[in-house]
């Protein structure tokens, strides 16, 4: 018997076959959930839907009407909605000095307002994807990190407001991860070792690590309002400052996406 037998789940940000969203969809299907997967890029979604026995629908999480229609599709198809996972995000590079206000607004539109839309229309157990950058300043990603910090605050407010209705809201703060989006980063010579040395467990994360965390938060755990670092302990240390390494200077990690 699976942990999610009889449950209906939606997973946004599931278009990359090697990403966290797809890994979560596969894990949830293996645990018995009926699924609707979504993302802005529709093509790969249908392969994932076939693989997991679920449904697929294009959805831009930054568009409130898209999110409302996406959630309605799940309820129409399955008659209920139990679990909502929003793993969609927009990585953006730059420092405070070299980024525009428009850059910051674009980061907020997807990474914060997308989560707000999702919470308003979503399920009994909601899991949002934040970032370790929300709590730990990192080079090159100020607008992304600030948007994710707003998301973590939203999680706490939503957990307090919706808790009396039986709704729990949490976020996952990923650290460095091996994924389709970050594949270019790890191809830079020495980059993975530089990151792993700063992580107490001495490795970067894998998509299945985040699927494990999402399953725990989506299940019957007595947990709400948590911003959960899933980083091998990297929240206790720091990201490598690439500007300190002459051989890596100029390697903006977000360019890897």
JSON list of C-alpha atoms in Angstrom, two decimals:
[
{"chain": "A", "resi": 1, "resn": "UNK", "atom": "CA", "xyz": [0.00, 0.00, 0.00]},
{"chain": "A", "resi": 2, "resn": "UNK", "atom": "CA", "xyz": [1.42, 3.38, -1.02]},
{"chain": "A", "resi": 3, "resn": "UNK", "atom": "CA", "xyz": [1.60, 6.44, 1.17]},
{"chain": "A", "resi": 4, "resn": "UNK", "atom": "CA", "xyz": [-0.58, 8.37, -1.30]},
{"chain": "A", "resi": 5, "resn": "UNK", "atom": "CA", "xyz": [-3.07, 5.67, -2.28]},
{"chain": "A", "resi": 6, "resn": "UNK", "atom": "CA", "xyz": [-6.36, 7.31, -3.25]},
{"chain": "A", "resi": 7, "resn": "UNK", "atom": "CA", "xyz": [-4.88, 10.81, -3.20]},
{"chain": "A", "resi": 8, "resn": "UNK", "atom": "CA", "xyz": [-4.96, 13.30, -6.07]},
{"chain": "A", "resi": 9, "resn": "UNK", "atom": "CA", "xyz": [-1.88, 15.45, -6.61]},
{"chain": "A", "resi": 10, "resn": "UNK", "atom": "CA", "xyz": [-0.86, 18.23, -8.97]},
{"chain": "A", "resi": 11, "resn": "UNK", "atom": "CA", "xyz": [2.79, 18.93, -9.73]},
{"chain": "A", "resi": 12, "resn": "UNK", "atom": "CA", "xyz": [3.84, 22.17, -11.43]},
{"chain": "A", "resi": 13, "resn": "UNK", "atom": "CA", "xyz": [7.32, 22.61, -12.87]},
{"chain": "A", "resi": 14, "resn": "UNK", "atom": "CA", "xyz": [7.47, 19.04, -14.15]},
{"chain": "A", "resi": 15, "resn": "UNK", "atom": "CA", "xyz": [8.57, 19.49, -17.77]},
{"chain": "A", "resi": 16, "resn": "UNK", "atom": "CA", "xyz": [12.30, 18.70, -17.42]},
{"chain": "A", "resi": 17, "resn": "UNK", "atom": "CA", "xyz": [12.72, 14.89, -17.47]},
{"chain": "A", "resi": 18, "resn": "UNK", "atom": "CA", "xyz": [15.73, 15.08, -15.15]},
{"chain": "A", "resi": 19, "resn": "UNK", "atom": "CA", "xyz": [14.31, 17.74, -12.83]},
{"chain": "A", "resi": 20, "resn": "UNK", "atom": "CA", "xyz": [12.84, 17.69, -9.34]},
{"chain": "A", "resi": 21, "resn": "UNK", "atom": "CA", "xyz": [9.25, 18.15, -10.53]},
{"chain": "A", "resi": 22, "resn": "UNK", "atom": "CA", "xyz": [9.40, 15.06, -12.73]},
{"chain": "A", "resi": 23, "resn": "UNK", "atom": "CA", "xyz": [11.10, 13.08, -9.95]},
{"chain": "A", "resi": 24, "resn": "UNK", "atom": "CA", "xyz": [8.31, 14.06, -7.56]},
{"chain": "A", "resi": 25, "resn": "UNK", "atom": "CA", "xyz": [5.64, 13.04, -10.07]},
{"chain": "A", "resi": 26, "resn": "UNK", "atom": "CA", "xyz": [7.25, 9.63, -10.52]},
{"chain": "A", "resi": 27, "resn": "UNK", "atom": "CA", "xyz": [7.58, 9.10, -6.76]},
{"chain": "A", "resi": 28, "resn": "UNK", "atom": "CA", "xyz": [4.01, 10.15, -6.09]},
{"chain": "A", "resi": 29, "resn": "UNK", "atom": "CA", "xyz": [2.70, 7.84, -8.82]},
{"chain": "A", "resi": 30, "resn": "UNK", "atom": "CA", "xyz": [4.70, 4.97, -7.31]},
{"chain": "A", "resi": 31, "resn": "UNK", "atom": "CA", "xyz": [3.04, 5.76, -3.97]},
{"chain": "A", "resi": 32, "resn": "UNK", "atom": "CA", "xyz": [-0.44, 5.52, -5.48]},
{"chain": "A", "resi": 33, "resn": "UNK", "atom": "CA", "xyz": [-1.32, 9.14, -6.30]},
{"chain": "A", "resi": 34, "resn": "UNK", "atom": "CA", "xyz": [-3.39, 10.15, -9.32]},
{"chain": "A", "resi": 35, "resn": "UNK", "atom": "CA", "xyz": [-1.62, 13.02, -11.04]},
{"chain": "A", "resi": 36, "resn": "UNK", "atom": "CA", "xyz": [-1.95, 16.15, -13.11]},
{"chain": "A", "resi": 37, "resn": "UNK", "atom": "CA", "xyz": [1.43, 17.53, -14.16]},
{"chain": "A", "resi": 38, "resn": "UNK", "atom": "CA", "xyz": [2.01, 21.00, -15.55]},
{"chain": "A", "resi": 39, "resn": "UNK", "atom": "CA", "xyz": [4.62, 23.48, -16.76]},
{"chain": "A", "resi": 40, "resn": "UNK", "atom": "CA", "xyz": [5.04, 26.34, -19.21]},
{"chain": "A", "resi": 41, "resn": "UNK", "atom": "CA", "xyz": [6.72, 23.96, -21.70]},
{"chain": "A", "resi": 42, "resn": "UNK", "atom": "CA", "xyz": [4.02, 21.48, -22.64]},
{"chain": "A", "resi": 43, "resn": "UNK", "atom": "CA", "xyz": [5.87, 19.00, -24.89]},
{"chain": "A", "resi": 44, "resn": "UNK", "atom": "CA", "xyz": [7.73, 16.78, -22.39]},
{"chain": "A", "resi": 45, "resn": "UNK", "atom": "CA", "xyz": [4.75, 16.82, -20.01]},
{"chain": "A", "resi": 46, "resn": "UNK", "atom": "CA", "xyz": [2.80, 14.31, -22.08]},
{"chain": "A", "resi": 47, "resn": "UNK", "atom": "CA", "xyz": [5.62, 11.77, -21.90]},
{"chain": "A", "resi": 48, "resn": "UNK", "atom": "CA", "xyz": [5.67, 12.16, -18.11]},
{"chain": "A", "resi": 49, "resn": "UNK", "atom": "CA", "xyz": [1.88, 11.83, -17.94]},
{"chain": "A", "resi": 50, "resn": "UNK", "atom": "CA", "xyz": [2.03, 8.57, -19.89]},
{"chain": "A", "resi": 51, "resn": "UNK", "atom": "CA", "xyz": [4.84, 7.30, -17.68]},
{"chain": "A", "resi": 52, "resn": "UNK", "atom": "CA", "xyz": [2.96, 8.08, -14.47]},
{"chain": "A", "resi": 53, "resn": "UNK", "atom": "CA", "xyz": [-0.54, 7.20, -15.70]},
{"chain": "A", "resi": 54, "resn": "UNK", "atom": "CA", "xyz": [-1.74, 10.75, -15.16]},
{"chain": "A", "resi": 55, "resn": "UNK", "atom": "CA", "xyz": [-2.78, 13.86, -17.06]},
{"chain": "A", "resi": 56, "resn": "UNK", "atom": "CA", "xyz": [-0.82, 16.82, -18.41]},
{"chain": "A", "resi": 57, "resn": "UNK", "atom": "CA", "xyz": [-1.71, 20.46, -18.98]},
{"chain": "A", "resi": 58, "resn": "UNK", "atom": "CA", "xyz": [0.27, 23.55, -19.87]},
{"chain": "A", "resi": 59, "resn": "UNK", "atom": "CA", "xyz": [0.29, 26.10, -17.04]},
{"chain": "A", "resi": 60, "resn": "UNK", "atom": "CA", "xyz": [2.23, 29.33, -16.53]},
{"chain": "A", "resi": 61, "resn": "UNK", "atom": "CA", "xyz": [2.39, 29.63, -12.76]},
{"chain": "A", "resi": 62, "resn": "UNK", "atom": "CA", "xyz": [2.89, 33.39, -13.07]},
{"chain": "A", "resi": 63, "resn": "UNK", "atom": "CA", "xyz": [-0.55, 33.69, -14.67]},
{"chain": "A", "resi": 64, "resn": "UNK", "atom": "CA", "xyz": [-3.36, 33.53, -12.12]},
{"chain": "A", "resi": 65, "resn": "UNK", "atom": "CA", "xyz": [-5.95, 32.41, -14.68]},
{"chain": "A", "resi": 66, "resn": "UNK", "atom": "CA", "xyz": [-3.67, 29.58, -15.82]},
{"chain": "A", "resi": 67, "resn": "UNK", "atom": "CA", "xyz": [-3.28, 28.36, -12.25]},
{"chain": "A", "resi": 68, "resn": "UNK", "atom": "CA", "xyz": [-7.03, 28.50, -11.60]},
{"chain": "A", "resi": 69, "resn": "UNK", "atom": "CA", "xyz": [-7.72, 26.51, -14.77]},
{"chain": "A", "resi": 70, "resn": "UNK", "atom": "CA", "xyz": [-5.00, 24.00, -13.91]},
{"chain": "A", "resi": 71, "resn": "UNK", "atom": "CA", "xyz": [-6.42, 23.29, -10.47]},
{"chain": "A", "resi": 72, "resn": "UNK", "atom": "CA", "xyz": [-9.96, 23.12, -11.89]},
{"chain": "A", "resi": 73, "resn": "UNK", "atom": "CA", "xyz": [-8.80, 20.52, -14.42]},
{"chain": "A", "resi": 74, "resn": "UNK", "atom": "CA", "xyz": [-7.56, 18.26, -11.62]},
{"chain": "A", "resi": 75, "resn": "UNK", "atom": "CA", "xyz": [-10.80, 18.56, -9.67]},
{"chain": "A", "resi": 76, "resn": "UNK", "atom": "CA", "xyz": [-12.92, 18.01, -12.79]},
{"chain": "A", "resi": 77, "resn": "UNK", "atom": "CA", "xyz": [-10.91, 14.93, -13.77]},
{"chain": "A", "resi": 78, "resn": "UNK", "atom": "CA", "xyz": [-10.56, 13.30, -10.38]},
{"chain": "A", "resi": 79, "resn": "UNK", "atom": "CA", "xyz": [-13.28, 14.85, -8.23]},
{"chain": "A", "resi": 80, "resn": "UNK", "atom": "CA", "xyz": [-10.93, 16.15, -5.54]},
{"chain": "A", "resi": 81, "resn": "UNK", "atom": "CA", "xyz": [-7.47, 17.55, -4.84]},
{"chain": "A", "resi": 82, "resn": "UNK", "atom": "CA", "xyz": [-5.31, 16.51, -1.91]},
{"chain": "A", "resi": 83, "resn": "UNK", "atom": "CA", "xyz": [-1.72, 17.53, -2.65]},
{"chain": "A", "resi": 84, "resn": "UNK", "atom": "CA", "xyz": [-0.27, 20.50, -4.52]},
{"chain": "A", "resi": 85, "resn": "UNK", "atom": "CA", "xyz": [3.43, 20.74, -5.42]},
{"chain": "A", "resi": 86, "resn": "UNK", "atom": "CA", "xyz": [4.83, 23.86, -7.06]},
{"chain": "A", "resi": 87, "resn": "UNK", "atom": "CA", "xyz": [8.37, 23.17, -8.23]},
{"chain": "A", "resi": 88, "resn": "UNK", "atom": "CA", "xyz": [8.24, 25.84, -10.97]},
{"chain": "A", "resi": 89, "resn": "UNK", "atom": "CA", "xyz": [10.76, 28.63, -10.81]},
{"chain": "A", "resi": 90, "resn": "UNK", "atom": "CA", "xyz": [12.65, 31.22, -12.81]},
{"chain": "A", "resi": 91, "resn": "UNK", "atom": "CA", "xyz": [16.39, 31.33, -12.08]},
{"chain": "A", "resi": 92, "resn": "UNK", "atom": "CA", "xyz": [17.82, 34.80, -12.61]},
{"chain": "A", "resi": 93, "resn": "UNK", "atom": "CA", "xyz": [21.40, 35.97, -12.33]},
{"chain": "A", "resi": 94, "resn": "UNK", "atom": "CA", "xyz": [22.90, 39.31, -11.45]},
{"chain": "A", "resi": 95, "resn": "UNK", "atom": "CA", "xyz": [23.92, 41.41, -8.49]},
{"chain": "A", "resi": 96, "resn": "UNK", "atom": "CA", "xyz": [22.11, 44.36, -6.93]},
{"chain": "A", "resi": 97, "resn": "UNK", "atom": "CA", "xyz": [24.48, 46.70, -8.75]},
{"chain": "A", "resi": 98, "resn": "UNK", "atom": "CA", "xyz": [24.01, 45.28, -12.24]},
{"chain": "A", "resi": 99, "resn": "UNK", "atom": "CA", "xyz": [20.35, 44.19, -12.16]},
{"chain": "A", "resi": 100, "resn": "UNK", "atom": "CA", "xyz": [17.38, 46.33, -13.11]},
{"chain": "A", "resi": 101, "resn": "UNK", "atom": "CA", "xyz": [14.11, 46.81, -11.27]},
{"chain": "A", "resi": 102, "resn": "UNK", "atom": "CA", "xyz": [12.50, 44.93, -14.16]},
{"chain": "A", "resi": 103, "resn": "UNK", "atom": "CA", "xyz": [14.74, 41.93, -13.39]},
{"chain": "A", "resi": 104, "resn": "UNK", "atom": "CA", "xyz": [13.56, 41.95, -9.79]},
{"chain": "A", "resi": 105, "resn": "UNK", "atom": "CA", "xyz": [9.91, 42.20, -10.85]},
{"chain": "A", "resi": 106, "resn": "UNK", "atom": "CA", "xyz": [10.31, 39.29, -13.28]},
{"chain": "A", "resi": 107, "resn": "UNK", "atom": "CA", "xyz": [11.83, 37.16, -10.52]},
{"chain": "A", "resi": 108, "resn": "UNK", "atom": "CA", "xyz": [8.96, 38.01, -8.17]},
{"chain": "A", "resi": 109, "resn": "UNK", "atom": "CA", "xyz": [6.29, 37.33, -10.80]},
{"chain": "A", "resi": 110, "resn": "UNK", "atom": "CA", "xyz": [7.11, 33.64, -11.10]},
{"chain": "A", "resi": 111, "resn": "UNK", "atom": "CA", "xyz": [8.99, 32.81, -7.91]},
{"chain": "A", "resi": 112, "resn": "UNK", "atom": "CA", "xyz": [6.70, 34.64, -5.47]},
{"chain": "A", "resi": 113, "resn": "UNK", "atom": "CA", "xyz": [3.41, 35.56, -7.12]},
{"chain": "A", "resi": 114, "resn": "UNK", "atom": "CA", "xyz": [3.27, 32.15, -8.80]},
{"chain": "A", "resi": 115, "resn": "UNK", "atom": "CA", "xyz": [3.34, 30.57, -5.35]},
{"chain": "A", "resi": 116, "resn": "UNK", "atom": "CA", "xyz": [0.67, 32.97, -4.10]},
{"chain": "A", "resi": 117, "resn": "UNK", "atom": "CA", "xyz": [-1.64, 32.01, -6.99]},
{"chain": "A", "resi": 118, "resn": "UNK", "atom": "CA", "xyz": [-0.95, 28.34, -6.32]},
{"chain": "A", "resi": 119, "resn": "UNK", "atom": "CA", "xyz": [-1.78, 28.55, -2.62]},
{"chain": "A", "resi": 120, "resn": "UNK", "atom": "CA", "xyz": [-5.05, 30.37, -3.26]},
{"chain": "A", "resi": 121, "resn": "UNK", "atom": "CA", "xyz": [-6.36, 27.64, -5.56]},
{"chain": "A", "resi": 122, "resn": "UNK", "atom": "CA", "xyz": [-4.64, 24.55, -4.25]},
{"chain": "A", "resi": 123, "resn": "UNK", "atom": "CA", "xyz": [-4.89, 21.57, -1.96]},
{"chain": "A", "resi": 124, "resn": "UNK", "atom": "CA", "xyz": [-4.93, 20.22, 1.60]},
{"chain": "A", "resi": 125, "resn": "UNK", "atom": "CA", "xyz": [-1.17, 19.67, 1.62]},
{"chain": "A", "resi": 126, "resn": "UNK", "atom": "CA", "xyz": [0.84, 22.31, -0.25]},
{"chain": "A", "resi": 127, "resn": "UNK", "atom": "CA", "xyz": [4.58, 22.14, -0.89]},
{"chain": "A", "resi": 128, "resn": "UNK", "atom": "CA", "xyz": [6.37, 25.04, -2.57]},
{"chain": "A", "resi": 129, "resn": "UNK", "atom": "CA", "xyz": [9.93, 25.09, -3.84]},
{"chain": "A", "resi": 130, "resn": "UNK", "atom": "CA", "xyz": [12.03, 27.85, -2.34]},
{"chain": "A", "resi": 131, "resn": "UNK", "atom": "CA", "xyz": [15.84, 27.92, -2.32]},
{"chain": "A", "resi": 132, "resn": "UNK", "atom": "CA", "xyz": [18.72, 27.95, 0.10]},
{"chain": "A", "resi": 133, "resn": "UNK", "atom": "CA", "xyz": [19.38, 31.38, -1.46]},
{"chain": "A", "resi": 134, "resn": "UNK", "atom": "CA", "xyz": [16.33, 32.61, 0.49]},
{"chain": "A", "resi": 135, "resn": "UNK", "atom": "CA", "xyz": [18.23, 32.38, 3.76]},
{"chain": "A", "resi": 136, "resn": "UNK", "atom": "CA", "xyz": [21.85, 32.39, 2.65]},
{"chain": "A", "resi": 137, "resn": "UNK", "atom": "CA", "xyz": [23.18, 35.18, 0.38]},
{"chain": "A", "resi": 138, "resn": "UNK", "atom": "CA", "xyz": [24.84, 33.80, -2.73]},
{"chain": "A", "resi": 139, "resn": "UNK", "atom": "CA", "xyz": [26.72, 35.39, -5.59]},
{"chain": "A", "resi": 140, "resn": "UNK", "atom": "CA", "xyz": [24.89, 36.36, -8.75]},
{"chain": "A", "resi": 141, "resn": "UNK", "atom": "CA", "xyz": [21.32, 35.54, -7.64]},
{"chain": "A", "resi": 142, "resn": "UNK", "atom": "CA", "xyz": [20.09, 38.43, -5.51]},
{"chain": "A", "resi": 143, "resn": "UNK", "atom": "CA", "xyz": [16.69, 38.90, -7.22]},
{"chain": "A", "resi": 144, "resn": "UNK", "atom": "CA", "xyz": [16.01, 35.16, -7.22]},
{"chain": "A", "resi": 145, "resn": "UNK", "atom": "CA", "xyz": [17.05, 34.83, -3.57]},
{"chain": "A", "resi": 146, "resn": "UNK", "atom": "CA", "xyz": [14.88, 37.77, -2.50]},
{"chain": "A", "resi": 147, "resn": "UNK", "atom": "CA", "xyz": [11.86, 36.34, -4.33]},
{"chain": "A", "resi": 148, "resn": "UNK", "atom": "CA", "xyz": [12.39, 32.98, -2.65]},
{"chain": "A", "resi": 149, "resn": "UNK", "atom": "CA", "xyz": [12.70, 34.68, 0.75]},
{"chain": "A", "resi": 150, "resn": "UNK", "atom": "CA", "xyz": [9.29, 36.23, 0.12]},
{"chain": "A", "resi": 151, "resn": "UNK", "atom": "CA", "xyz": [7.99, 32.75, -0.73]},
{"chain": "A", "resi": 152, "resn": "UNK", "atom": "CA", "xyz": [9.24, 31.39, 2.59]},
{"chain": "A", "resi": 153, "resn": "UNK", "atom": "CA", "xyz": [7.48, 34.21, 4.45]},
{"chain": "A", "resi": 154, "resn": "UNK", "atom": "CA", "xyz": [4.32, 33.42, 2.46]},
{"chain": "A", "resi": 155, "resn": "UNK", "atom": "CA", "xyz": [4.55, 29.80, 3.61]},
{"chain": "A", "resi": 156, "resn": "UNK", "atom": "CA", "xyz": [4.53, 30.84, 7.26]},
{"chain": "A", "resi": 157, "resn": "UNK", "atom": "CA", "xyz": [1.62, 33.25, 6.81]},
{"chain": "A", "resi": 158, "resn": "UNK", "atom": "CA", "xyz": [-0.40, 30.75, 4.78]},
{"chain": "A", "resi": 159, "resn": "UNK", "atom": "CA", "xyz": [0.24, 27.96, 7.29]},
{"chain": "A", "resi": 160, "resn": "UNK", "atom": "CA", "xyz": [-1.07, 30.18, 10.08]},
{"chain": "A", "resi": 161, "resn": "UNK", "atom": "CA", "xyz": [-4.10, 31.39, 8.11]},
{"chain": "A", "resi": 162, "resn": "UNK", "atom": "CA", "xyz": [-5.15, 28.09, 6.52]},
{"chain": "A", "resi": 163, "resn": "UNK", "atom": "CA", "xyz": [-4.19, 25.72, 9.32]},
{"chain": "A", "resi": 164, "resn": "UNK", "atom": "CA", "xyz": [-7.61, 25.89, 11.02]},
{"chain": "A", "resi": 165, "resn": "UNK", "atom": "CA", "xyz": [-9.09, 24.59, 7.74]},
{"chain": "A", "resi": 166, "resn": "UNK", "atom": "CA", "xyz": [-6.84, 21.53, 7.91]},
{"chain": "A", "resi": 167, "resn": "UNK", "atom": "CA", "xyz": [-4.49, 22.84, 5.21]},
{"chain": "A", "resi": 168, "resn": "UNK", "atom": "CA", "xyz": [-0.76, 22.52, 5.76]},
{"chain": "A", "resi": 169, "resn": "UNK", "atom": "CA", "xyz": [1.74, 24.62, 3.82]},
{"chain": "A", "resi": 170, "resn": "UNK", "atom": "CA", "xyz": [5.50, 24.05, 3.67]},
{"chain": "A", "resi": 171, "resn": "UNK", "atom": "CA", "xyz": [8.44, 24.83, 1.43]},
{"chain": "A", "resi": 172, "resn": "UNK", "atom": "CA", "xyz": [11.58, 22.96, 0.40]},
{"chain": "A", "resi": 173, "resn": "UNK", "atom": "CA", "xyz": [14.83, 24.93, 0.24]},
{"chain": "A", "resi": 174, "resn": "UNK", "atom": "CA", "xyz": [17.03, 23.06, -2.25]},
{"chain": "A", "resi": 175, "resn": "UNK", "atom": "CA", "xyz": [20.75, 23.50, -2.20]},
{"chain": "A", "resi": 176, "resn": "UNK", "atom": "CA", "xyz": [22.98, 22.71, -5.18]},
{"chain": "A", "resi": 177, "resn": "UNK", "atom": "CA", "xyz": [21.26, 20.06, -7.28]},
{"chain": "A", "resi": 178, "resn": "UNK", "atom": "CA", "xyz": [22.04, 17.88, -10.26]},
{"chain": "A", "resi": 179, "resn": "UNK", "atom": "CA", "xyz": [19.25, 18.62, -12.74]},
{"chain": "A", "resi": 180, "resn": "UNK", "atom": "CA", "xyz": [18.60, 19.40, -16.37]},
{"chain": "A", "resi": 181, "resn": "UNK", "atom": "CA", "xyz": [18.44, 23.12, -15.59]},
{"chain": "A", "resi": 182, "resn": "UNK", "atom": "CA", "xyz": [21.83, 23.12, -13.83]},
{"chain": "A", "resi": 183, "resn": "UNK", "atom": "CA", "xyz": [23.60, 20.62, -16.07]},
{"chain": "A", "resi": 184, "resn": "UNK", "atom": "CA", "xyz": [25.84, 23.28, -17.60]},
{"chain": "A", "resi": 185, "resn": "UNK", "atom": "CA", "xyz": [27.04, 24.35, -14.16]},
{"chain": "A", "resi": 186, "resn": "UNK", "atom": "CA", "xyz": [28.43, 20.93, -13.28]},
{"chain": "A", "resi": 187, "resn": "UNK", "atom": "CA", "xyz": [30.18, 20.65, -16.64]},
{"chain": "A", "resi": 188, "resn": "UNK", "atom": "CA", "xyz": [32.53, 23.48, -15.61]},
{"chain": "A", "resi": 189, "resn": "UNK", "atom": "CA", "xyz": [35.82, 21.91, -14.52]},
{"chain": "A", "resi": 190, "resn": "UNK", "atom": "CA", "xyz": [36.09, 21.74, -10.73]},
{"chain": "A", "resi": 191, "resn": "UNK", "atom": "CA", "xyz": [32.65, 23.24, -10.09]},
{"chain": "A", "resi": 192, "resn": "UNK", "atom": "CA", "xyz": [30.98, 20.21, -8.53]},
{"chain": "A", "resi": 193, "resn": "UNK", "atom": "CA", "xyz": [33.96, 19.61, -6.23]},
{"chain": "A", "resi": 194, "resn": "UNK", "atom": "CA", "xyz": [33.94, 23.28, -5.19]},
{"chain": "A", "resi": 195, "resn": "UNK", "atom": "CA", "xyz": [30.29, 23.03, -4.16]},
{"chain": "A", "resi": 196, "resn": "UNK", "atom": "CA", "xyz": [30.58, 19.59, -2.56]},
{"chain": "A", "resi": 197, "resn": "UNK", "atom": "CA", "xyz": [33.43, 20.75, -0.31]},
{"chain": "A", "resi": 198, "resn": "UNK", "atom": "CA", "xyz": [31.07, 23.28, 1.28]},
{"chain": "A", "resi": 199, "resn": "UNK", "atom": "CA", "xyz": [28.36, 20.66, 1.94]},
{"chain": "A", "resi": 200, "resn": "UNK", "atom": "CA", "xyz": [28.74, 18.62, 5.14]},
{"chain": "A", "resi": 201, "resn": "UNK", "atom": "CA", "xyz": [27.51, 15.44, 3.40]},
{"chain": "A", "resi": 202, "resn": "UNK", "atom": "CA", "xyz": [30.06, 16.15, 0.64]},
{"chain": "A", "resi": 203, "resn": "UNK", "atom": "CA", "xyz": [27.81, 15.81, -2.39]},
{"chain": "A", "resi": 204, "resn": "UNK", "atom": "CA", "xyz": [25.31, 17.87, -4.34]},
{"chain": "A", "resi": 205, "resn": "UNK", "atom": "CA", "xyz": [21.63, 16.98, -4.29]},
{"chain": "A", "resi": 206, "resn": "UNK", "atom": "CA", "xyz": [19.83, 14.67, -6.69]},
{"chain": "A", "resi": 207, "resn": "UNK", "atom": "CA", "xyz": [16.20, 15.09, -7.85]},
{"chain": "A", "resi": 208, "resn": "UNK", "atom": "CA", "xyz": [15.19, 12.02, -5.83]},
{"chain": "A", "resi": 209, "resn": "UNK", "atom": "CA", "xyz": [16.38, 13.75, -2.64]},
{"chain": "A", "resi": 210, "resn": "UNK", "atom": "CA", "xyz": [13.73, 16.39, -3.20]},
{"chain": "A", "resi": 211, "resn": "UNK", "atom": "CA", "xyz": [11.11, 13.80, -4.11]},
{"chain": "A", "resi": 212, "resn": "UNK", "atom": "CA", "xyz": [11.77, 12.15, -0.73]},
{"chain": "A", "resi": 213, "resn": "UNK", "atom": "CA", "xyz": [11.25, 15.45, 1.08]},
{"chain": "A", "resi": 214, "resn": "UNK", "atom": "CA", "xyz": [8.12, 16.33, -0.90]},
{"chain": "A", "resi": 215, "resn": "UNK", "atom": "CA", "xyz": [6.60, 12.93, -0.16]},
{"chain": "A", "resi": 216, "resn": "UNK", "atom": "CA", "xyz": [7.17, 13.37, 3.57]},
{"chain": "A", "resi": 217, "resn": "UNK", "atom": "CA", "xyz": [5.63, 16.84, 3.59]},
{"chain": "A", "resi": 218, "resn": "UNK", "atom": "CA", "xyz": [2.70, 15.75, 1.39]},
{"chain": "A", "resi": 219, "resn": "UNK", "atom": "CA", "xyz": [1.93, 12.73, 3.55]},
{"chain": "A", "resi": 220, "resn": "UNK", "atom": "CA", "xyz": [0.35, 12.57, 7.00]},
{"chain": "A", "resi": 221, "resn": "UNK", "atom": "CA", "xyz": [3.22, 14.41, 8.74]},
{"chain": "A", "resi": 222, "resn": "UNK", "atom": "CA", "xyz": [2.19, 16.79, 11.54]},
{"chain": "A", "resi": 223, "resn": "UNK", "atom": "CA", "xyz": [4.23, 19.59, 9.97]},
{"chain": "A", "resi": 224, "resn": "UNK", "atom": "CA", "xyz": [3.17, 23.00, 8.65]},
{"chain": "A", "resi": 225, "resn": "UNK", "atom": "CA", "xyz": [4.85, 26.37, 8.21]},
{"chain": "A", "resi": 226, "resn": "UNK", "atom": "CA", "xyz": [8.27, 24.79, 7.70]},
{"chain": "A", "resi": 227, "resn": "UNK", "atom": "CA", "xyz": [10.96, 26.07, 5.32]},
{"chain": "A", "resi": 228, "resn": "UNK", "atom": "CA", "xyz": [12.86, 22.79, 5.01]},
{"chain": "A", "resi": 229, "resn": "UNK", "atom": "CA", "xyz": [16.49, 22.88, 3.84]},
{"chain": "A", "resi": 230, "resn": "UNK", "atom": "CA", "xyz": [17.26, 19.85, 1.68]},
{"chain": "A", "resi": 231, "resn": "UNK", "atom": "CA", "xyz": [20.90, 20.53, 1.09]},
{"chain": "A", "resi": 232, "resn": "UNK", "atom": "CA", "xyz": [23.06, 17.92, 2.78]},
{"chain": "A", "resi": 233, "resn": "UNK", "atom": "CA", "xyz": [23.66, 20.42, 5.59]},
{"chain": "A", "resi": 234, "resn": "UNK", "atom": "CA", "xyz": [24.72, 23.27, 3.30]},
{"chain": "A", "resi": 235, "resn": "UNK", "atom": "CA", "xyz": [22.47, 25.62, 5.26]},
{"chain": "A", "resi": 236, "resn": "UNK", "atom": "CA", "xyz": [25.08, 25.35, 8.05]},
{"chain": "A", "resi": 237, "resn": "UNK", "atom": "CA", "xyz": [27.94, 26.47, 5.85]},
{"chain": "A", "resi": 238, "resn": "UNK", "atom": "CA", "xyz": [27.80, 28.51, 2.66]},
{"chain": "A", "resi": 239, "resn": "UNK", "atom": "CA", "xyz": [27.93, 28.31, -1.10]},
{"chain": "A", "resi": 240, "resn": "UNK", "atom": "CA", "xyz": [31.40, 28.66, -2.62]},
{"chain": "A", "resi": 241, "resn": "UNK", "atom": "CA", "xyz": [32.19, 32.25, -3.55]},
{"chain": "A", "resi": 242, "resn": "UNK", "atom": "CA", "xyz": [33.47, 31.73, -7.05]},
{"chain": "A", "resi": 243, "resn": "UNK", "atom": "CA", "xyz": [35.08, 35.18, -7.12]},
{"chain": "A", "resi": 244, "resn": "UNK", "atom": "CA", "xyz": [37.55, 33.83, -4.53]},
{"chain": "A", "resi": 245, "resn": "UNK", "atom": "CA", "xyz": [38.79, 31.29, -7.09]},
{"chain": "A", "resi": 246, "resn": "UNK", "atom": "CA", "xyz": [40.72, 32.82, -9.99]},
{"chain": "A", "resi": 247, "resn": "UNK", "atom": "CA", "xyz": [40.10, 29.74, -12.14]},
{"chain": "A", "resi": 248, "resn": "UNK", "atom": "CA", "xyz": [36.34, 30.19, -11.82]},
{"chain": "A", "resi": 249, "resn": "UNK", "atom": "CA", "xyz": [35.95, 33.96, -11.78]},
{"chain": "A", "resi": 250, "resn": "UNK", "atom": "CA", "xyz": [33.23, 35.02, -14.19]},
{"chain": "A", "resi": 251, "resn": "UNK", "atom": "CA", "xyz": [31.34, 31.73, -13.98]},
{"chain": "A", "resi": 252, "resn": "UNK", "atom": "CA", "xyz": [27.89, 33.01, -13.14]},
{"chain": "A", "resi": 253, "resn": "UNK", "atom": "CA", "xyz": [26.07, 29.80, -12.03]},
{"chain": "A", "resi": 254, "resn": "UNK", "atom": "CA", "xyz": [22.75, 30.97, -13.40]},
{"chain": "A", "resi": 255, "resn": "UNK", "atom": "CA", "xyz": [24.18, 31.08, -16.91]},
{"chain": "A", "resi": 256, "resn": "UNK", "atom": "CA", "xyz": [24.13, 27.29, -16.79]},
{"chain": "A", "resi": 257, "resn": "UNK", "atom": "CA", "xyz": [20.37, 27.22, -17.16]}
]
